[in-house]
PDB file of C-alpha atoms and ligand atoms in Angstrom:
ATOM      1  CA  UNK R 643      -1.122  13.815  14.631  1.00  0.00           C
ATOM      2  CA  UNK R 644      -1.685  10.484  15.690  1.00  0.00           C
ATOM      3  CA  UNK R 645      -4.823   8.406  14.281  1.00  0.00           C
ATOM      4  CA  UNK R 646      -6.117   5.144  15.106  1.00  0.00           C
ATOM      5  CA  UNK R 647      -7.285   3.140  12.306  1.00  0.00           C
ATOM      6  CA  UNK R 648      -8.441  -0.689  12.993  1.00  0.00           C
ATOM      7  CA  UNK R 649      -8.104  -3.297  15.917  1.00  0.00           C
ATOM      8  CA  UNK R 650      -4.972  -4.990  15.179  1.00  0.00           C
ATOM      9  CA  UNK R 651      -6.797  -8.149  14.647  1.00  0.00           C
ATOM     10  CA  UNK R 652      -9.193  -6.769  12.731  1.00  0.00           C
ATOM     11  CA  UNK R 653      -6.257  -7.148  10.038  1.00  0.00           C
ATOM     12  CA  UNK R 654      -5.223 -10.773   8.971  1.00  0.00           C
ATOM     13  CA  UNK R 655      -2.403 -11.871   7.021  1.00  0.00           C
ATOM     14  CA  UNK R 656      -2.774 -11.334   3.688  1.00  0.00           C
ATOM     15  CA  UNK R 657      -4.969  -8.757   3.877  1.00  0.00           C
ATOM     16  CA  UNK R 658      -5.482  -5.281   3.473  1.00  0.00           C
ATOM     17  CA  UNK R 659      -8.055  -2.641   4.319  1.00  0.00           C
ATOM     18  CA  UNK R 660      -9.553   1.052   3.406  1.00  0.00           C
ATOM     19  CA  UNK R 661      -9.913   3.080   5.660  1.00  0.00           C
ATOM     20  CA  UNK R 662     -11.253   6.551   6.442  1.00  0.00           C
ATOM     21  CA  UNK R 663      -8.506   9.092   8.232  1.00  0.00           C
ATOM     22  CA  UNK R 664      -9.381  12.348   8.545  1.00  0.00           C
ATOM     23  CA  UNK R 665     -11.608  13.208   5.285  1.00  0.00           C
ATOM     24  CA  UNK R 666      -9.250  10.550   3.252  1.00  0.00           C
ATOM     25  CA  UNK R 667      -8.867   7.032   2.788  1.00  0.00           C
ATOM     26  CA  UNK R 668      -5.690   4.915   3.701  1.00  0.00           C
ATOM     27  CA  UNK R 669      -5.220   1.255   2.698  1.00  0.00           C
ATOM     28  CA  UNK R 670      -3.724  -0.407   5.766  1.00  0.00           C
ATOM     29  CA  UNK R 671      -1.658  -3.685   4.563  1.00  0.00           C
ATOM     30  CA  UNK R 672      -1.051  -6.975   6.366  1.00  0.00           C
ATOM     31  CA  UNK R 673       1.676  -9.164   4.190  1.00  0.00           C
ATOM     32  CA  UNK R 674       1.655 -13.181   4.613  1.00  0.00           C
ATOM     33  CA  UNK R 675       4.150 -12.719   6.821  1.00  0.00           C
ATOM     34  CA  UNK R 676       2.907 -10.305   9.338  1.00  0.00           C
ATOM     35  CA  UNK R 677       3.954  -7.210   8.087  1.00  0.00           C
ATOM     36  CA  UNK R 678       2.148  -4.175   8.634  1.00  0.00           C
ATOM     37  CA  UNK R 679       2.005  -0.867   5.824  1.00  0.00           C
ATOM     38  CA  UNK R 680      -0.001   1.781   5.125  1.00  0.00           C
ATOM     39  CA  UNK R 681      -0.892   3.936   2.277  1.00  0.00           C
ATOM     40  CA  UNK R 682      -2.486   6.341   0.684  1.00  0.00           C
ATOM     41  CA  UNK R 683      -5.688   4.915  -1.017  1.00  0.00           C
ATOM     42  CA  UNK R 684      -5.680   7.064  -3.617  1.00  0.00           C
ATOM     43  CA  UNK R 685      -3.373   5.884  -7.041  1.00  0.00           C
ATOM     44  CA  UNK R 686      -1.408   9.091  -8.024  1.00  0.00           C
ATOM     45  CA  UNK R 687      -2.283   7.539 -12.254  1.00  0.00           C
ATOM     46  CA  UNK R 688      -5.795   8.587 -12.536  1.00  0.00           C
ATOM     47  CA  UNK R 689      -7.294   7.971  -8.739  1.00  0.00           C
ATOM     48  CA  UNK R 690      -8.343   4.289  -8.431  1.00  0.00           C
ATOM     49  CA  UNK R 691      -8.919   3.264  -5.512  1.00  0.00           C
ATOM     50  CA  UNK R 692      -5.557   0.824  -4.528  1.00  0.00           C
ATOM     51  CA  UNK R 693      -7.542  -0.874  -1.927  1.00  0.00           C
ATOM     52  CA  UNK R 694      -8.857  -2.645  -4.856  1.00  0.00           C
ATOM     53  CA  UNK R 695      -5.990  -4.168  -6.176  1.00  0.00           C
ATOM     54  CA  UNK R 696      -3.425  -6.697  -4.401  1.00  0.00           C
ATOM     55  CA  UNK R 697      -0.199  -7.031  -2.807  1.00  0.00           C
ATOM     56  CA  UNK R 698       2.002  -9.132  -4.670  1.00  0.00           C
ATOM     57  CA  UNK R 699       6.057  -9.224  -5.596  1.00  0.00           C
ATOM     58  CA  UNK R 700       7.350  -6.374  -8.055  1.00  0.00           C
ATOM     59  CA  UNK R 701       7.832  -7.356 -11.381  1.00  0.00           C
ATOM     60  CA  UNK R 702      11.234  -7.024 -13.263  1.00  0.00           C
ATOM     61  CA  UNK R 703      12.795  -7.416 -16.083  1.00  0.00           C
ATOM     62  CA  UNK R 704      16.332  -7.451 -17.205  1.00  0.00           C
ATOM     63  CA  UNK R 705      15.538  -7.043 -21.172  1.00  0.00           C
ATOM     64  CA  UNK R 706      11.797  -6.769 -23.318  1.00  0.00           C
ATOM     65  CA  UNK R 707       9.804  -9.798 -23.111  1.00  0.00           C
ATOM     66  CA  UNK R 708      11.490 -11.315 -19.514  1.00  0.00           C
ATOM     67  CA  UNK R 709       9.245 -11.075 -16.690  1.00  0.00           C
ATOM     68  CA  UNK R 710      11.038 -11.841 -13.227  1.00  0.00           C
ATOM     69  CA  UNK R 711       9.227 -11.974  -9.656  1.00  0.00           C
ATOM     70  CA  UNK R 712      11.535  -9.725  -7.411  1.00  0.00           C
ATOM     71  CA  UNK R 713      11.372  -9.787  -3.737  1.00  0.00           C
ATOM     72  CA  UNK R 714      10.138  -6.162  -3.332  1.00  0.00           C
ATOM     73  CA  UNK R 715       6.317  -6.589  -2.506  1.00  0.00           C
ATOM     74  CA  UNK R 716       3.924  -4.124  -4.043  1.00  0.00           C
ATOM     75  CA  UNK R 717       0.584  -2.861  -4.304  1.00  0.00           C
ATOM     76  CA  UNK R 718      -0.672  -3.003  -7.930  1.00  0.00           C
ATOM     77  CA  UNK R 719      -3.352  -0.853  -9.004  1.00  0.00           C
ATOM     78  CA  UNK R 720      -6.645  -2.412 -10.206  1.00  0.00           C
ATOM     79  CA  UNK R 721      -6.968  -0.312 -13.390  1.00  0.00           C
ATOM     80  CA  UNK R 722      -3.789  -0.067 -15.260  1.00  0.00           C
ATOM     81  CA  UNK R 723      -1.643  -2.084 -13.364  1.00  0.00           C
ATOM     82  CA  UNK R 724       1.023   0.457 -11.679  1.00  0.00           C
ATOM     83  CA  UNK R 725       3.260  -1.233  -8.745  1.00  0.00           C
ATOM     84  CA  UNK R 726       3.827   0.785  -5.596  1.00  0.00           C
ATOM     85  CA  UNK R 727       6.201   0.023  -2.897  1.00  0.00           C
ATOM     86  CA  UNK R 728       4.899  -1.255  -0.027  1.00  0.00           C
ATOM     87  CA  UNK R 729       7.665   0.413   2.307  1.00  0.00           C
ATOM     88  CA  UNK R 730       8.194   3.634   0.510  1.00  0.00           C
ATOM     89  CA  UNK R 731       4.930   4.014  -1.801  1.00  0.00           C
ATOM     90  CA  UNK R 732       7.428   4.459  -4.573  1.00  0.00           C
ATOM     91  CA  UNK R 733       6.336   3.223  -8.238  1.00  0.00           C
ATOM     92  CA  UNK R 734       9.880   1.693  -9.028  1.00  0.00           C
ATOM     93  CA  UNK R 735       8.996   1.567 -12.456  1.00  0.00           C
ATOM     94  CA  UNK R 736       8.266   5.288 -12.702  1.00  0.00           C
ATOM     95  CA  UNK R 737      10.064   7.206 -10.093  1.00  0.00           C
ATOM     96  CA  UNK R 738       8.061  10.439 -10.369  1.00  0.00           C
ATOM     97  CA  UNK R 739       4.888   8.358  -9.227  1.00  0.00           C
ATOM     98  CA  UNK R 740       4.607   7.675  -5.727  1.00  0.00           C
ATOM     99  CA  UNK R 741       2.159   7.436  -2.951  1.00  0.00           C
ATOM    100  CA  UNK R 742       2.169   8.838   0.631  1.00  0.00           C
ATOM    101  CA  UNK R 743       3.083   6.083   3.034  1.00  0.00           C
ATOM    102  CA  UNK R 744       2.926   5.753   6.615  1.00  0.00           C
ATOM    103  CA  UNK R 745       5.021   3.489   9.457  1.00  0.00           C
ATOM    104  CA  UNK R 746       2.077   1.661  11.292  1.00  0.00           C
ATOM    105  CA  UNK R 747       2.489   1.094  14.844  1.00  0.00           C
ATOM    106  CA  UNK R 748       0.151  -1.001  17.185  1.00  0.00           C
ATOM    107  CA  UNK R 749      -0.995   0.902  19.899  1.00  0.00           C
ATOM    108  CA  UNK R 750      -3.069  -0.579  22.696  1.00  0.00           C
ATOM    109  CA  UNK R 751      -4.416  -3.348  20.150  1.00  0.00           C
ATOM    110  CA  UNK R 752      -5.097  -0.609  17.387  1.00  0.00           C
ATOM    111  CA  UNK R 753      -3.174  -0.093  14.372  1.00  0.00           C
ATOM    112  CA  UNK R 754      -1.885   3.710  14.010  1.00  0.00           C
ATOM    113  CA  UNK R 755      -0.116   5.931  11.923  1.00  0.00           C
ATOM    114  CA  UNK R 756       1.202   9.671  12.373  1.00  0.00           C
ATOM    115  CA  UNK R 757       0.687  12.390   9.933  1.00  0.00           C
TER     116      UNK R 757
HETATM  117  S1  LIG P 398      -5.238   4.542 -12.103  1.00  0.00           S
HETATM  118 FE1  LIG P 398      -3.752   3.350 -11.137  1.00  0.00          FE
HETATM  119  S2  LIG P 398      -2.497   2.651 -12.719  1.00  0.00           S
HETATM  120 FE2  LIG P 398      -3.940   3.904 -13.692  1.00  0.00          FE
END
Protein backbone atom coordinates (compact mmCIF):
# COMPACT_ATOMS: atom_id res chain seq x y z
CA UNK A 1 0.00 0.00 0.00
CA UNK A 2 1.07 3.22 -1.02
CA UNK A 3 0.80 6.34 1.50
CA UNK A 4 1.44 9.86 1.05
CA UNK A 5 3.09 11.54 3.82
CA UNK A 6 4.22 15.41 3.36
CA UNK A 7 4.62 17.94 0.37
CA UNK A 8 8.05 17.42 -0.72
CA UNK A 9 8.89 20.87 0.28
CA UNK A 10 7.35 20.68 3.26
CA UNK A 11 10.78 18.81 4.11
CA UNK A 12 14.07 20.94 4.12
CA UNK A 13 17.50 19.86 4.30
CA UNK A 14 18.46 18.95 7.42
CA UNK A 15 15.40 18.12 8.62
CA UNK A 16 13.23 15.51 9.62
CA UNK A 17 9.58 14.98 10.44
CA UNK A 18 6.85 12.64 12.39
CA UNK A 19 4.40 11.67 10.84
CA UNK A 20 1.12 9.77 11.22
CA UNK A 21 0.68 6.57 8.61
CA UNK A 22 -1.93 4.49 9.14
CA UNK A 23 -2.44 4.35 13.15
CA UNK A 24 1.62 4.77 13.45
CA UNK A 25 4.13 7.30 13.26
CA UNK A 26 7.08 7.44 10.68
CA UNK A 27 9.97 9.93 10.90
CA UNK A 28 10.54 11.08 7.33
CA UNK A 29 14.38 12.34 6.98
CA UNK A 30 15.88 15.03 4.76
CA UNK A 31 19.98 14.84 5.05
CA UNK A 32 22.10 18.18 4.24
CA UNK A 33 22.50 16.89 1.17
CA UNK A 34 19.11 16.15 -0.13
CA UNK A 35 18.60 12.81 0.79
CA UNK A 36 15.37 11.47 1.55
CA UNK A 37 14.65 8.30 4.42
CA UNK A 38 12.08 7.12 6.31
CA UNK A 39 11.53 5.29 9.45
CA UNK A 40 9.79 3.90 11.88
CA UNK A 41 9.24 6.47 14.76
CA UNK A 42 9.19 4.19 17.24
CA UNK A 43 13.00 3.16 18.94
CA UNK A 44 12.91 -0.72 19.19
CA UNK A 45 15.16 0.14 23.10
CA UNK A 46 12.31 1.18 25.18
CA UNK A 47 9.92 3.29 22.57
CA UNK A 48 11.20 6.90 22.40
CA UNK A 49 10.07 8.65 20.04
CA UNK A 50 13.30 8.97 17.27
CA UNK A 51 11.76 11.98 15.79
CA UNK A 52 13.24 13.53 18.77
CA UNK A 53 16.66 12.90 18.34
CA UNK A 54 19.04 13.89 15.26
CA UNK A 55 20.68 12.70 12.26
CA UNK A 56 24.23 12.80 12.56
CA UNK A 57 27.45 10.44 11.37
CA UNK A 58 27.79 6.91 13.18
CA UNK A 59 30.21 6.75 15.71
CA UNK A 60 33.17 4.21 15.71
CA UNK A 61 35.74 3.08 17.34
CA UNK A 62 38.66 0.92 16.57
CA UNK A 63 39.71 0.21 20.44
CA UNK A 64 38.01 1.61 24.16
CA UNK A 65 38.32 5.20 24.61
CA UNK A 66 38.69 6.24 20.50
CA UNK A 67 35.75 7.87 19.19
CA UNK A 68 35.82 8.22 15.23
CA UNK A 69 33.04 10.07 13.01
CA UNK A 70 32.26 7.44 10.20
CA UNK A 71 30.51 8.34 7.09
CA UNK A 72 27.39 6.18 7.76
CA UNK A 73 24.68 8.81 8.86
CA UNK A 74 22.34 7.82 11.64
CA UNK A 75 19.48 8.60 13.65
CA UNK A 76 20.37 8.65 17.38
CA UNK A 77 17.81 8.18 19.87
CA UNK A 78 17.04 11.01 22.34
CA UNK A 79 17.07 8.83 25.49
CA UNK A 80 19.92 6.49 25.58
CA UNK A 81 21.67 7.32 22.66
CA UNK A 82 21.23 4.15 20.19
CA UNK A 83 22.37 4.88 16.36
CA UNK A 84 20.14 3.59 13.59
CA UNK A 85 20.95 3.45 10.01
CA UNK A 86 19.50 5.80 8.02
CA UNK A 87 19.33 3.41 4.84
CA UNK A 88 18.65 0.14 6.50
CA UNK A 89 17.28 1.16 10.14
CA UNK A 90 19.98 -1.15 11.36
CA UNK A 91 21.63 -0.31 14.92
CA UNK A 92 25.27 -1.20 13.70
CA UNK A 93 26.32 -1.32 17.08
CA UNK A 94 23.78 -3.97 18.07
CA UNK A 95 22.69 -5.97 15.15
CA UNK A 96 19.59 -7.53 16.74
CA UNK A 97 18.13 -3.86 17.07
CA UNK A 98 16.74 -2.43 14.10
CA UNK A 99 13.96 -0.31 12.87
CA UNK A 100 11.51 -0.70 9.93
CA UNK A 101 12.62 1.51 7.09
CA UNK A 102 11.07 2.61 4.04
CA UNK A 103 12.49 3.87 0.30
CA UNK A 104 10.73 7.35 -0.06
CA UNK A 105 9.71 8.32 -3.39
CA UNK A 106 8.27 11.78 -4.51
CA UNK A 107 5.16 11.44 -6.08
CA UNK A 108 3.33 14.37 -7.65
CA UNK A 109 5.19 16.82 -5.10
CA UNK A 110 4.41 14.41 -2.07
CA UNK A 111 6.79 12.31 -0.35
CA UNK A 112 5.62 8.45 -0.23
CA UNK A 113 6.49 5.25 0.96
CA UNK A 114 5.00 1.59 0.35
CA UNK A 115 4.20 -0.82 3.02
S1 LIG B 1 14.83 4.22 24.08
FE1 LIG B 1 16.08 4.56 22.38
S2 LIG B 1 18.06 4.11 23.06
FE2 LIG B 1 16.80 3.69 24.75
Amino acid sequence: VRHKLIRADELQPGSLQSVAVGGQQIVVIRTDDGELFALRDLCPHRGARLSHGYVGSMMGAATIGEYKLESTLVLRCPWHGYEFDLASGRCPADPRRRVRSYKVEVEEGFLTIDD
